[in-house]
Tab-separated table of C-alpha atoms in Angstrom:
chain	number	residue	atom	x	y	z
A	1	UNK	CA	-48.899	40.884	-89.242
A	2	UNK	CA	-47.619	39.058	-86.264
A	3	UNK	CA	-49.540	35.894	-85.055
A	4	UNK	CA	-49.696	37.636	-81.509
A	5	UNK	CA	-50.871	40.981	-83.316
A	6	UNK	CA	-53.604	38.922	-85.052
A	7	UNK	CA	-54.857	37.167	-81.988
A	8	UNK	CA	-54.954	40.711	-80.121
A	9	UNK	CA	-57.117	42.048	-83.369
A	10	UNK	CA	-59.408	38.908	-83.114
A	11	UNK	CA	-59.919	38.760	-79.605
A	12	UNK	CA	-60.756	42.742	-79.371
A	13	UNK	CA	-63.055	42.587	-82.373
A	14	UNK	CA	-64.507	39.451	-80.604
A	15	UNK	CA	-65.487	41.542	-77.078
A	16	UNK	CA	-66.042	44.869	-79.241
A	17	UNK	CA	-69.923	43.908	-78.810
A	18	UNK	CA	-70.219	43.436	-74.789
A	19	UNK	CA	-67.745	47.031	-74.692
A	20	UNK	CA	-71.269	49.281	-74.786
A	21	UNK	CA	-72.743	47.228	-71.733
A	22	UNK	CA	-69.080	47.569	-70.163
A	23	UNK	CA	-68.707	51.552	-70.701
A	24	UNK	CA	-72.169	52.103	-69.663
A	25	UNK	CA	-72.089	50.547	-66.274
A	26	UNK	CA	-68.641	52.654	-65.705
A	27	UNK	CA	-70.778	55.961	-66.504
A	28	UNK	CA	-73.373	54.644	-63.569
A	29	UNK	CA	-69.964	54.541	-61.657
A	30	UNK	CA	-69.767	57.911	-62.421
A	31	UNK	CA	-66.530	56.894	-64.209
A	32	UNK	CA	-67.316	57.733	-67.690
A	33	UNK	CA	-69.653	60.607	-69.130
A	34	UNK	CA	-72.682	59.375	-70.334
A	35	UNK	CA	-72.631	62.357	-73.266
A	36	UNK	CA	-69.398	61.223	-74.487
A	37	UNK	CA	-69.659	57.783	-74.578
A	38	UNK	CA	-70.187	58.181	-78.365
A	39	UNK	CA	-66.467	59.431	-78.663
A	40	UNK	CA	-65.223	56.333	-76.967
A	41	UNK	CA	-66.821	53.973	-79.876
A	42	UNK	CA	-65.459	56.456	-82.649
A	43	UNK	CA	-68.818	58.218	-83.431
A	44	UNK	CA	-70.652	61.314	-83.806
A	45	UNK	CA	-67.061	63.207	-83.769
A	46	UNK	CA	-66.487	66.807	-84.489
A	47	UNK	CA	-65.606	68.080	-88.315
A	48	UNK	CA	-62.283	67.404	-89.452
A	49	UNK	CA	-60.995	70.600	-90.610
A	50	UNK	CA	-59.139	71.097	-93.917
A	51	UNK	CA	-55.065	71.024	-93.742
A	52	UNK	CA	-52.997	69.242	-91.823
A	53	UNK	CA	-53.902	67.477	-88.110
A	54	UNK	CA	-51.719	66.066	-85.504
A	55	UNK	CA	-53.269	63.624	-83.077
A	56	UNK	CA	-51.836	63.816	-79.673
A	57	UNK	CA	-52.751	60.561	-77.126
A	58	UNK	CA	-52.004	60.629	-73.519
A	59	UNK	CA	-53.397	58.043	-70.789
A	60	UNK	CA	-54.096	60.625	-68.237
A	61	UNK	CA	-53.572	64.097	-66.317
A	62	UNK	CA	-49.789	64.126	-66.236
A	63	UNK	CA	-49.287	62.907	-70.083
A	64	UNK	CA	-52.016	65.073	-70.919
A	65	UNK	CA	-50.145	68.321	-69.776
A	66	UNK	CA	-47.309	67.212	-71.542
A	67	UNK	CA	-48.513	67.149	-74.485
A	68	UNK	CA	-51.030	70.070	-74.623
A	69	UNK	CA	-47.086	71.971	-73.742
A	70	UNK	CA	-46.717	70.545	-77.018
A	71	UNK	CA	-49.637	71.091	-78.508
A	72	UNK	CA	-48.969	74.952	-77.948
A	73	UNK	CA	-45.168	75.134	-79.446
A	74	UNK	CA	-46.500	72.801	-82.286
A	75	UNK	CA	-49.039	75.486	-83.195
A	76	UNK	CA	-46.774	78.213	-82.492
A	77	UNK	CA	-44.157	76.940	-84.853
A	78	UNK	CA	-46.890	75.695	-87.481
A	79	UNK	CA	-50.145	78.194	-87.370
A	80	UNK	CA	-52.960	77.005	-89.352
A	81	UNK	CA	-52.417	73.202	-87.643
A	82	UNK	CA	-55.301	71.552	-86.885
A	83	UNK	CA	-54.756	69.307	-83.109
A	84	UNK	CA	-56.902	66.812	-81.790
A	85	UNK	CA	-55.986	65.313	-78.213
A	86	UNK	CA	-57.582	62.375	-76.552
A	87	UNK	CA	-57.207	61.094	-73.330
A	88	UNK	CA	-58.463	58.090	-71.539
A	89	UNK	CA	-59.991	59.179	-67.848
A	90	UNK	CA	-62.315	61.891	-67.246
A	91	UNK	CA	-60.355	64.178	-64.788
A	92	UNK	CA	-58.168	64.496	-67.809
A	93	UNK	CA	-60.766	65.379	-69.875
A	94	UNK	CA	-62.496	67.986	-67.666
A	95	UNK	CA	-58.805	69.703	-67.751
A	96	UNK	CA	-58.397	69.727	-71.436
A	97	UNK	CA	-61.177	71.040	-71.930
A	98	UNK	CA	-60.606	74.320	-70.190
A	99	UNK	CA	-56.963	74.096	-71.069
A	100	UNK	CA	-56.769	73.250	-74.892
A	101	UNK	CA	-55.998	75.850	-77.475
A	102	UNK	CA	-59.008	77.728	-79.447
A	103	UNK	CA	-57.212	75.478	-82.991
A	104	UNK	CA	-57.813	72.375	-80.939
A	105	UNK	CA	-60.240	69.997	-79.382
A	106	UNK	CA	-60.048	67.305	-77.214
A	107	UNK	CA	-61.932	63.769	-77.575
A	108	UNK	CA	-62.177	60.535	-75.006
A	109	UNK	CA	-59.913	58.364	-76.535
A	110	UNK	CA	-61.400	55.304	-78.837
A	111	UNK	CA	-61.716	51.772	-77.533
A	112	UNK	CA	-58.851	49.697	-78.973
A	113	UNK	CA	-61.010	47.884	-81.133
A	114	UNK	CA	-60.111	47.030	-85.374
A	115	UNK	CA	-63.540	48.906	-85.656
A	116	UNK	CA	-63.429	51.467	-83.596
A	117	UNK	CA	-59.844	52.454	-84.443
A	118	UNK	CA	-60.376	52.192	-88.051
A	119	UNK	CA	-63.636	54.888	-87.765
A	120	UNK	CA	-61.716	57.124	-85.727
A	121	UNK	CA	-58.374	56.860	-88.043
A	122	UNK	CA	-60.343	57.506	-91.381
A	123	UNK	CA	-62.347	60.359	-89.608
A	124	UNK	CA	-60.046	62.449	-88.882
A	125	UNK	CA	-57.041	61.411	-91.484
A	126	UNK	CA	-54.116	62.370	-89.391
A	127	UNK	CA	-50.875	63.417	-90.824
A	128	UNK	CA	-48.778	62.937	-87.749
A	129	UNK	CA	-49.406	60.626	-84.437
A	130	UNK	CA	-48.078	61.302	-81.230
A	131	UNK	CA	-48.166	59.179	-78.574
A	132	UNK	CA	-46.965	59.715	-74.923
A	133	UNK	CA	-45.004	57.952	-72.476
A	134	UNK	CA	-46.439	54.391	-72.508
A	135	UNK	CA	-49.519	54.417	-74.517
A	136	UNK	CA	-49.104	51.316	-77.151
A	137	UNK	CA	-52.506	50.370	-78.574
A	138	UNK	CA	-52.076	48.040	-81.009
A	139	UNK	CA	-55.663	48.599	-83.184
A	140	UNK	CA	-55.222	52.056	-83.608
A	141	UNK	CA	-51.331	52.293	-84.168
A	142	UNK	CA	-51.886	49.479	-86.664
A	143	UNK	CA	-54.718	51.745	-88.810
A	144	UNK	CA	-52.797	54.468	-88.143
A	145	UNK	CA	-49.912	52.920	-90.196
A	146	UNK	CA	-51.912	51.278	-92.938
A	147	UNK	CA	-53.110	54.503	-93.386
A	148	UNK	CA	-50.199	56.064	-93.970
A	149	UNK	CA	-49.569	58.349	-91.413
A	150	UNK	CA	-46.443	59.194	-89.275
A	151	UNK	CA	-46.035	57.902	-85.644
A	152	UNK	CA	-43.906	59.259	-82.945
A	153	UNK	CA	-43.447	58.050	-79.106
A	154	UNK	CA	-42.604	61.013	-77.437
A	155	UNK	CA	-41.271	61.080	-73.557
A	156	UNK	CA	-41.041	57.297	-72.968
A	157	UNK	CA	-41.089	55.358	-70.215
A	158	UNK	CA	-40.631	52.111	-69.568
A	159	UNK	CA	-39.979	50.016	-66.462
A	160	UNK	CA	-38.000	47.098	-65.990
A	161	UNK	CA	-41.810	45.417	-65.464
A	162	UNK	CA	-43.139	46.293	-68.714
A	163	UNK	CA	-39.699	45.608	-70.245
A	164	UNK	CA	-40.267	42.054	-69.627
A	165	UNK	CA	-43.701	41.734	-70.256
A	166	UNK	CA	-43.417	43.377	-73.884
A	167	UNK	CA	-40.621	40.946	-73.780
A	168	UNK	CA	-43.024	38.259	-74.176
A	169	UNK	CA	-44.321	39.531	-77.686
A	170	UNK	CA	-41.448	41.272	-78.973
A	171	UNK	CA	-42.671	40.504	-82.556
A	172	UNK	CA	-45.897	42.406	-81.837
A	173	UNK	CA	-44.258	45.490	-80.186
A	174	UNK	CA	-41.063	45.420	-83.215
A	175	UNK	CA	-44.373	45.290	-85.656
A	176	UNK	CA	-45.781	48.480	-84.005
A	177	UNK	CA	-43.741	50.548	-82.372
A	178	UNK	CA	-40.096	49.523	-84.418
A	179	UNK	CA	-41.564	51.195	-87.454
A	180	UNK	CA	-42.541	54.788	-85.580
A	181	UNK	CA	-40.765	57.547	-87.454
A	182	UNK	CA	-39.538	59.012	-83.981
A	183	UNK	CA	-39.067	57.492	-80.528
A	184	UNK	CA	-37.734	59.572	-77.969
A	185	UNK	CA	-37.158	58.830	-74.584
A	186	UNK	CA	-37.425	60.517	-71.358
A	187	UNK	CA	-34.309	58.654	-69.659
A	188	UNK	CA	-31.410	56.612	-70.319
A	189	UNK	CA	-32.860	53.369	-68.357
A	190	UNK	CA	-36.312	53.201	-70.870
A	191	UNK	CA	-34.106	53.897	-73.967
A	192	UNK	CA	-31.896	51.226	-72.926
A	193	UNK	CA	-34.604	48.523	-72.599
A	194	UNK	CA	-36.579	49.858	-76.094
A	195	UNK	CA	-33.448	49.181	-77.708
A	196	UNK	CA	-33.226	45.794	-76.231
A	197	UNK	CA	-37.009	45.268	-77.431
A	198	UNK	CA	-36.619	46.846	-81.016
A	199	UNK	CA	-32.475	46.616	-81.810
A	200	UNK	CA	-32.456	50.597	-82.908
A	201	UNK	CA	-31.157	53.484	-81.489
A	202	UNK	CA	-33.511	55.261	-79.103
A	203	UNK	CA	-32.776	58.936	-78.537
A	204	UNK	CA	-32.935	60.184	-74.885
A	205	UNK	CA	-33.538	64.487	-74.817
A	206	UNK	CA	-34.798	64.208	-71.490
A	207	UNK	CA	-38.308	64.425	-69.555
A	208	UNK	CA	-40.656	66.639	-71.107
A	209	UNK	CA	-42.325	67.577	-68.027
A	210	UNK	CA	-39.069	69.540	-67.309
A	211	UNK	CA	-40.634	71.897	-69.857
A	212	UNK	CA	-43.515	72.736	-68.170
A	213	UNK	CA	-44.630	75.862	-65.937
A	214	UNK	CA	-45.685	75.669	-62.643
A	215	UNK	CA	-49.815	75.711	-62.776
A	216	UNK	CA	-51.488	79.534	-62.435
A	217	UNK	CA	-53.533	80.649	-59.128
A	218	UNK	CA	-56.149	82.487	-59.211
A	219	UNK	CA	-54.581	85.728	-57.269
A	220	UNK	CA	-58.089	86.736	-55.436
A	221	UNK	CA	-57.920	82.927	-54.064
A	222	UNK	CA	-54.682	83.384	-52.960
A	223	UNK	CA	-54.845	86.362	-50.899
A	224	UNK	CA	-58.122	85.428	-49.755
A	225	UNK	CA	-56.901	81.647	-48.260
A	226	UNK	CA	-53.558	83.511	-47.345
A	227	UNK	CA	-55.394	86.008	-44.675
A	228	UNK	CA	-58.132	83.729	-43.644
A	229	UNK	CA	-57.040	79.819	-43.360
A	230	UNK	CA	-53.438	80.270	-43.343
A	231	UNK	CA	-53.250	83.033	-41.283
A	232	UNK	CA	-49.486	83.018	-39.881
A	233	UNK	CA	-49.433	79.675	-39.399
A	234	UNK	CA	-47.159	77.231	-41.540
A	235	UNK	CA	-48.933	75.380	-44.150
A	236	UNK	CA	-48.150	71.778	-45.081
A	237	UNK	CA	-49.466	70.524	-48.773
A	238	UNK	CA	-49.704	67.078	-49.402
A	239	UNK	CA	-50.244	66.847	-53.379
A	240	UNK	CA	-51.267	64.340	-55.375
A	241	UNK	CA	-51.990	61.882	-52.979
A	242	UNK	CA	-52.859	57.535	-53.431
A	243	UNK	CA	-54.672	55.818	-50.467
A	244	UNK	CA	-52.699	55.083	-47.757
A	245	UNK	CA	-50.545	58.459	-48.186
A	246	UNK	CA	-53.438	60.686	-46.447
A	247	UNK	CA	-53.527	58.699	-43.324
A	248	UNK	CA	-49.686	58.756	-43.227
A	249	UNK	CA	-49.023	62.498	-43.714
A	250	UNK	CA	-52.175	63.024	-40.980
A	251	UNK	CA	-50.235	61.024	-38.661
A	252	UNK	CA	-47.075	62.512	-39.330
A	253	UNK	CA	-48.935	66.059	-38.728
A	254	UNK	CA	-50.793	64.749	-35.605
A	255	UNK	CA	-48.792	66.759	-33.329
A	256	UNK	CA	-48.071	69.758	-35.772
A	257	UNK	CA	-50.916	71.394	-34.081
A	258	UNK	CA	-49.985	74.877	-35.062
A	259	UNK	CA	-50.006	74.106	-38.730
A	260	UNK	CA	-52.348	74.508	-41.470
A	261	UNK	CA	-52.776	71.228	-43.689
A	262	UNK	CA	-54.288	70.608	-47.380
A	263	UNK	CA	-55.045	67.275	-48.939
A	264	UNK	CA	-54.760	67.414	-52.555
A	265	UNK	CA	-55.925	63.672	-53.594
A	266	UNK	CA	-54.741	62.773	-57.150
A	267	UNK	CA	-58.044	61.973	-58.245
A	268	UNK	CA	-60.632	63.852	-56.669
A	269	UNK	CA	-63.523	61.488	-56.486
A	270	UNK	CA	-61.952	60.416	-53.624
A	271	UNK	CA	-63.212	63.317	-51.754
A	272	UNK	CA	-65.812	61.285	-49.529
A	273	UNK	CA	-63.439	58.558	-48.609
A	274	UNK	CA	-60.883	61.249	-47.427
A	275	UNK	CA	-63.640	63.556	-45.742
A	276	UNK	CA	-64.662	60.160	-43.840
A	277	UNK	CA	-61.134	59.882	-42.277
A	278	UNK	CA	-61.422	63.428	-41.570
A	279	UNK	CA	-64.116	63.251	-39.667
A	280	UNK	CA	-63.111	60.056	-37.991
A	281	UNK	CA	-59.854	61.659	-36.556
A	282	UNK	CA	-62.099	64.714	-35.292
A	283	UNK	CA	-60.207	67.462	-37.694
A	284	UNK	CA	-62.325	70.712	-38.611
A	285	UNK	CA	-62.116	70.879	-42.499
A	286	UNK	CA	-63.596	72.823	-45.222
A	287	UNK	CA	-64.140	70.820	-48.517
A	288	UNK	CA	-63.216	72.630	-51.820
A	289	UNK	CA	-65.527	71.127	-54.184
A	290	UNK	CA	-68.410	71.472	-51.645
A	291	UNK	CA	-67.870	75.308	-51.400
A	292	UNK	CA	-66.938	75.412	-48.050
A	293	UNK	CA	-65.510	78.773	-47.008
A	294	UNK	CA	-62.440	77.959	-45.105
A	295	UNK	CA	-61.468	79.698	-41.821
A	296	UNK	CA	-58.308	79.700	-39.447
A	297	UNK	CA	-60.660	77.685	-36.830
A	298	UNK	CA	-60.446	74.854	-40.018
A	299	UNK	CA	-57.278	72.602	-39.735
A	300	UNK	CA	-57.545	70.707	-42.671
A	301	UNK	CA	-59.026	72.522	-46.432
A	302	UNK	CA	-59.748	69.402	-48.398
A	303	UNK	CA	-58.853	70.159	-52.216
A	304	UNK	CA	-60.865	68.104	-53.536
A	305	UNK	CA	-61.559	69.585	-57.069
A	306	UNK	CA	-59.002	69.837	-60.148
A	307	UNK	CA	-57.381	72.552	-61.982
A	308	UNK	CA	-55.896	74.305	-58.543
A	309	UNK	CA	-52.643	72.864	-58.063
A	310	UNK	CA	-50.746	76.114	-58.438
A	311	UNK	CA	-52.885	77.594	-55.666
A	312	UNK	CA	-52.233	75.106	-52.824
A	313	UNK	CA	-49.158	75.150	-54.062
A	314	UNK	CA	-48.410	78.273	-53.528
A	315	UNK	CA	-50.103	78.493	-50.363
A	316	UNK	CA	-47.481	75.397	-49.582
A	317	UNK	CA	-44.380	76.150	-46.844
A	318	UNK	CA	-43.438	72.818	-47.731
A	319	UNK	CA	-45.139	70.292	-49.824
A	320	UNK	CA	-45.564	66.075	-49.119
A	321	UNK	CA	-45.743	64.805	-52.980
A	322	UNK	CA	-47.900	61.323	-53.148
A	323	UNK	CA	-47.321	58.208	-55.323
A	324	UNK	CA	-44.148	57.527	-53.841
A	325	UNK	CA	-45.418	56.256	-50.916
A	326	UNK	CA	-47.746	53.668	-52.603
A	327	UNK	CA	-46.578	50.272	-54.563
A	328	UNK	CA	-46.909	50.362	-58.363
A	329	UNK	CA	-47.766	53.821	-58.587
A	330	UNK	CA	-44.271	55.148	-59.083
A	331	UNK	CA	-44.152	58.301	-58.130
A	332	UNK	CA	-45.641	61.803	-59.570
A	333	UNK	CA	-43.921	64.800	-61.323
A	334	UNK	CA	-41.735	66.983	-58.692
A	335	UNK	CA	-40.859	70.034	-60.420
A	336	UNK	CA	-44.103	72.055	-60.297
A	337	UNK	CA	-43.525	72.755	-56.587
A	338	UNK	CA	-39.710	72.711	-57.068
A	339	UNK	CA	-39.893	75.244	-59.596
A	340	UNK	CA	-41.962	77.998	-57.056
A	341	UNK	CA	-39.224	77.293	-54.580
A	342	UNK	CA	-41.045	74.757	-52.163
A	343	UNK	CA	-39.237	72.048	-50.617
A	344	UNK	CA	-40.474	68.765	-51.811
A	345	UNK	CA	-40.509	65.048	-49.820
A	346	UNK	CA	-41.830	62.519	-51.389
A	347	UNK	CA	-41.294	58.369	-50.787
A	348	UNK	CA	-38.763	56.365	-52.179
A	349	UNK	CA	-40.829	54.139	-54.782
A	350	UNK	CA	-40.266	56.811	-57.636
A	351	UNK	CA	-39.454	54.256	-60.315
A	352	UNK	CA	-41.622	56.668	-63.318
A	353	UNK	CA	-39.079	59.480	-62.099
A	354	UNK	CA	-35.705	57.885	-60.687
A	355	UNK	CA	-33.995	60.089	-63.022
A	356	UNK	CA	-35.409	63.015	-62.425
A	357	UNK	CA	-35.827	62.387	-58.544
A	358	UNK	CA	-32.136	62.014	-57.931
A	359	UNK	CA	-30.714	65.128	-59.909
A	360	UNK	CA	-33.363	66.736	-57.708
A	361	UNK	CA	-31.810	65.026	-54.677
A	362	UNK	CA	-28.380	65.398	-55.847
A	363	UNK	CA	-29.381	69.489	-56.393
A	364	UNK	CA	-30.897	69.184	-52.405
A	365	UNK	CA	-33.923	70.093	-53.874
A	366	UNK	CA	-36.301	67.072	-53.135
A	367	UNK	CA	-35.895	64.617	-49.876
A	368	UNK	CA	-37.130	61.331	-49.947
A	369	UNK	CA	-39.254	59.871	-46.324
A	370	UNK	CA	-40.106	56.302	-46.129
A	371	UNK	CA	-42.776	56.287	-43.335
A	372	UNK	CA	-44.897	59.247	-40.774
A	373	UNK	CA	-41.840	59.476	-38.474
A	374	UNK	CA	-39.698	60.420	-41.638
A	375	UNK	CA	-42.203	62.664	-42.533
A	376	UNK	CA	-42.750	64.335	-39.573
A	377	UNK	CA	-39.348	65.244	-39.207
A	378	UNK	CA	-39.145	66.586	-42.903
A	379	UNK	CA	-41.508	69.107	-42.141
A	380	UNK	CA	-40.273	70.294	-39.501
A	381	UNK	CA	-36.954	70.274	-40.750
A	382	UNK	CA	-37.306	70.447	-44.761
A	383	UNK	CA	-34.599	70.879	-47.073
A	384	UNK	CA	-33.582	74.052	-47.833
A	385	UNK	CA	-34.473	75.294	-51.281
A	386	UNK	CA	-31.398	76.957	-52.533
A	387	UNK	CA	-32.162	79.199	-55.893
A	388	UNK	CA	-29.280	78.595	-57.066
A	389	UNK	CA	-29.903	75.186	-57.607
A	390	UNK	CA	-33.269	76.177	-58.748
A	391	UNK	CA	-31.734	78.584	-61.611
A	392	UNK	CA	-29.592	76.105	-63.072
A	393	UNK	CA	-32.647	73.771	-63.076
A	394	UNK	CA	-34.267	75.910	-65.052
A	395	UNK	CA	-31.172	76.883	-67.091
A	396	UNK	CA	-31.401	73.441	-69.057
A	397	UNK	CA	-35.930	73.177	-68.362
A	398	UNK	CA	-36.446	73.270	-72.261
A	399	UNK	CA	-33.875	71.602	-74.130
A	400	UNK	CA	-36.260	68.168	-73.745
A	401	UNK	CA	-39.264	69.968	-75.491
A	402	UNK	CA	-37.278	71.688	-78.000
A	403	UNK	CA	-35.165	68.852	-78.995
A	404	UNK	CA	-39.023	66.827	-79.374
A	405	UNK	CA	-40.220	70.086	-81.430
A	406	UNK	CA	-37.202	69.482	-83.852
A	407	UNK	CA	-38.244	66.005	-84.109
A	408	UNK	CA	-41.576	66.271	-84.774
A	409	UNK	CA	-42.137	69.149	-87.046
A	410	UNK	CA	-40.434	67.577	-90.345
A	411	UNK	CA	-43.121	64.953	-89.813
A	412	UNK	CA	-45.807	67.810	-90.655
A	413	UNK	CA	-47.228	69.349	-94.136
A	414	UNK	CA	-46.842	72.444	-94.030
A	415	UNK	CA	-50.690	74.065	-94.729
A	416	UNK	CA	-51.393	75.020	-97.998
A	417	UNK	CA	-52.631	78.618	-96.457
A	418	UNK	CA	-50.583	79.393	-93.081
A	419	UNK	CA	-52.683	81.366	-90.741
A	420	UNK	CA	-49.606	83.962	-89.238
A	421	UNK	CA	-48.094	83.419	-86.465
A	422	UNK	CA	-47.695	85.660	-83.525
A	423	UNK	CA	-43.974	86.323	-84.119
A	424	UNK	CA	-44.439	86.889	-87.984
């Protein structure tokens, strides 16, 4: 054990007592569910089932879909599997839980305590742990290890930032993450600067979110908002939006008087901050998660609820994608509304997606807009989505996932009894 790695263990099992005053004041925040606080100390859990279990860990909504892509193909290729994900924010936990798979369940992820990573380790005895993107907890990757059981960091990223700041304890992060059985990247720059950090090879299939399918819409919704808000006029979606990026894309759409607008805010307790500026600029609006019936005399539908992406999406003529327009938030995941043939403009601080953002900009499917007056003109005059371009997008979608699939699966027991698959 690393001096840095035992100071981290010390200190957390030091402030492991003041955590239950710290969680319950963010469930009076409204930020943590008071009936699951349990999970997040590592009790009162579900039954382990016999067999094998993967545990699959993602911060939040975006890793979260990633892996529950995963989480299906694992299953698929391995019936009788038993998955448990955990995630760390609620809006990512109120979409697993309608999205997971009847073989799985889904748990707020432990406190990174010795304690409460050692109760949650020997509960449920995984076989295999997956971890997404960035998520390196060192009390729970160390039990995981001294209990024997394989570790994988799937779709990596790493910025230059965190580069240098794992820098800083590059004993700790060798100790824990230089021992995983699998590390796989999501692009060349993070591979390059987790070999710098561990000295091995780091293999680079690609972004995993390539793999995934644009969200369902409910088809009754659809043709429902299609007759009565849209209503002939065009419809600009801005998804996924940070503070900041409302009040821009309003600006940009000040003039756009003919058009219909929805604000999608990536996290949707924002609702009564964005409903204030609403109101403030004198916009008619009808607010999703209040039930609000919207009409063509609305301007504005705030979307303020989760698990309806694919629906404004769809409802989209062109679509304003957040986080790219905000500092440290880097940018969110473009190819949902690339892949249903929307144009796409996002900012130009993209850094979690640089890759990905400039194949898309080299394939003139995604144009970048730096402030309202860029924006306004990208609506107006959006890039043309040519499907073409789309098709040979798609044509090379899955080789990331199934490249991680052929990865991961030697790391599972097979179960003693496989429950038949669908294709056998």
């Amino acid at each position: 054990m690393t001096p840095a790695l035992f100071l981290y263990r010390l200190v957390t099992r030091l402030a492991a007592p003041l955590l239950r005053f710290v969680f319950n004041a963010r469930a009076r925040k409204g930020k943590e569910d008071y009936l699951r606080l349990n999970e997040r100390f590592a009790r009162n859990l579900p039954p382990r089932r016999p067999g094998p279990l993967v545990w699959l860990h993602g911060a939040s909504v975006g890793e979260s879909l990633v892996l529950l892509e995963l989480g299906r193909r694992l299953i698929a290729q391995r019936p009788g599997v038993m998955l448990v994900f955990t995630s760390q924010t609620l809006t990512s936990a109120r979409l697993m839980g309608k999205a997971i798979p009847e073989s799985a369940i889904h748990a707020m992820a432990p406190v990174d305590t010795p304690m409460a990573a050692r109760r949650f380790i020997q509960h449920w005895r995984p076989d295999l742990c997956v971890f997404a993107e960035g998520e390196i907890w060192p009390n729970l990757i160390h039990e995981a290890g001294r209990a024997g059981a394989r570790r994988a960091l799937v779709n990596a990223r790493m910025t230059d930032a965190s580069a240098k700041g794992w820098a800083r304890f590059a004993g700790m992060f060798r100790a824990l993450t230089g021992r995983f059985d699998v590390i796989l990247a999501a692009d060349a720059g993070t591979a390059a600067r987790l070999e710098g950090l561990l000295g091995r090879h780091v293999r680079v299939p690609g972004n995993l979110k390539s793999a995934q399918s644009p969200p369902e819409a409910n088809p009754a919704d659809l043709a429902r908002l299609t007759t009565t808000f849209v209503n002939g006029r065009p419809c600009f979606v801005a998804a996924s939006t940070h503070p900041g990026e409302e009040e821009m894309f309003l600006e940009a759409t000040d003039r756009m008087t003919d058009a219909a607008l929805i604000i999608v805010p990536r996290h949707p307790e924002r609702g009564d901050e964005i409903a204030g500026l609403l109101k403030a600029r004198r916009l008619a609006f009808a607010r999703r998660s209040k039930g609000d019936v919207a009409s063509p005399r609305d301007r504005v539908i705030l979307a303020d609820t989760m698990g309806e992406m694919g629906l404004w999406l769809r409802l989209a003529t062109v679509v304003y994608l957040g986080g790219g327009n905000t500092p440290d938030v880097g940018g969110h995941n473009p190819l949902e509304p690339v892949r249903l043939r929307r144009p796409v403009l996002t900012g130009p601080d993209v850094f979690n997606f640089a890759g990905m953002m400039a194949d898309l900009a080299a394939r003139g499917l995604v144009r970048t807009v730096t402030d309202a007056g860029d924006l306004a003109a990208g609506l107006a005059d959006p890039p043309a989505v040519s499907e073409a371009a789309v098709a040979a997008l798609e044509a090379d979608a899955d080789a990331p996932m199934i490249a991680t699939l052929d990865a991961l699966l030697p790391l599972i027991p097979k179960p003693l009894f496989e429950t038949p698959g669908p294709d056998r």
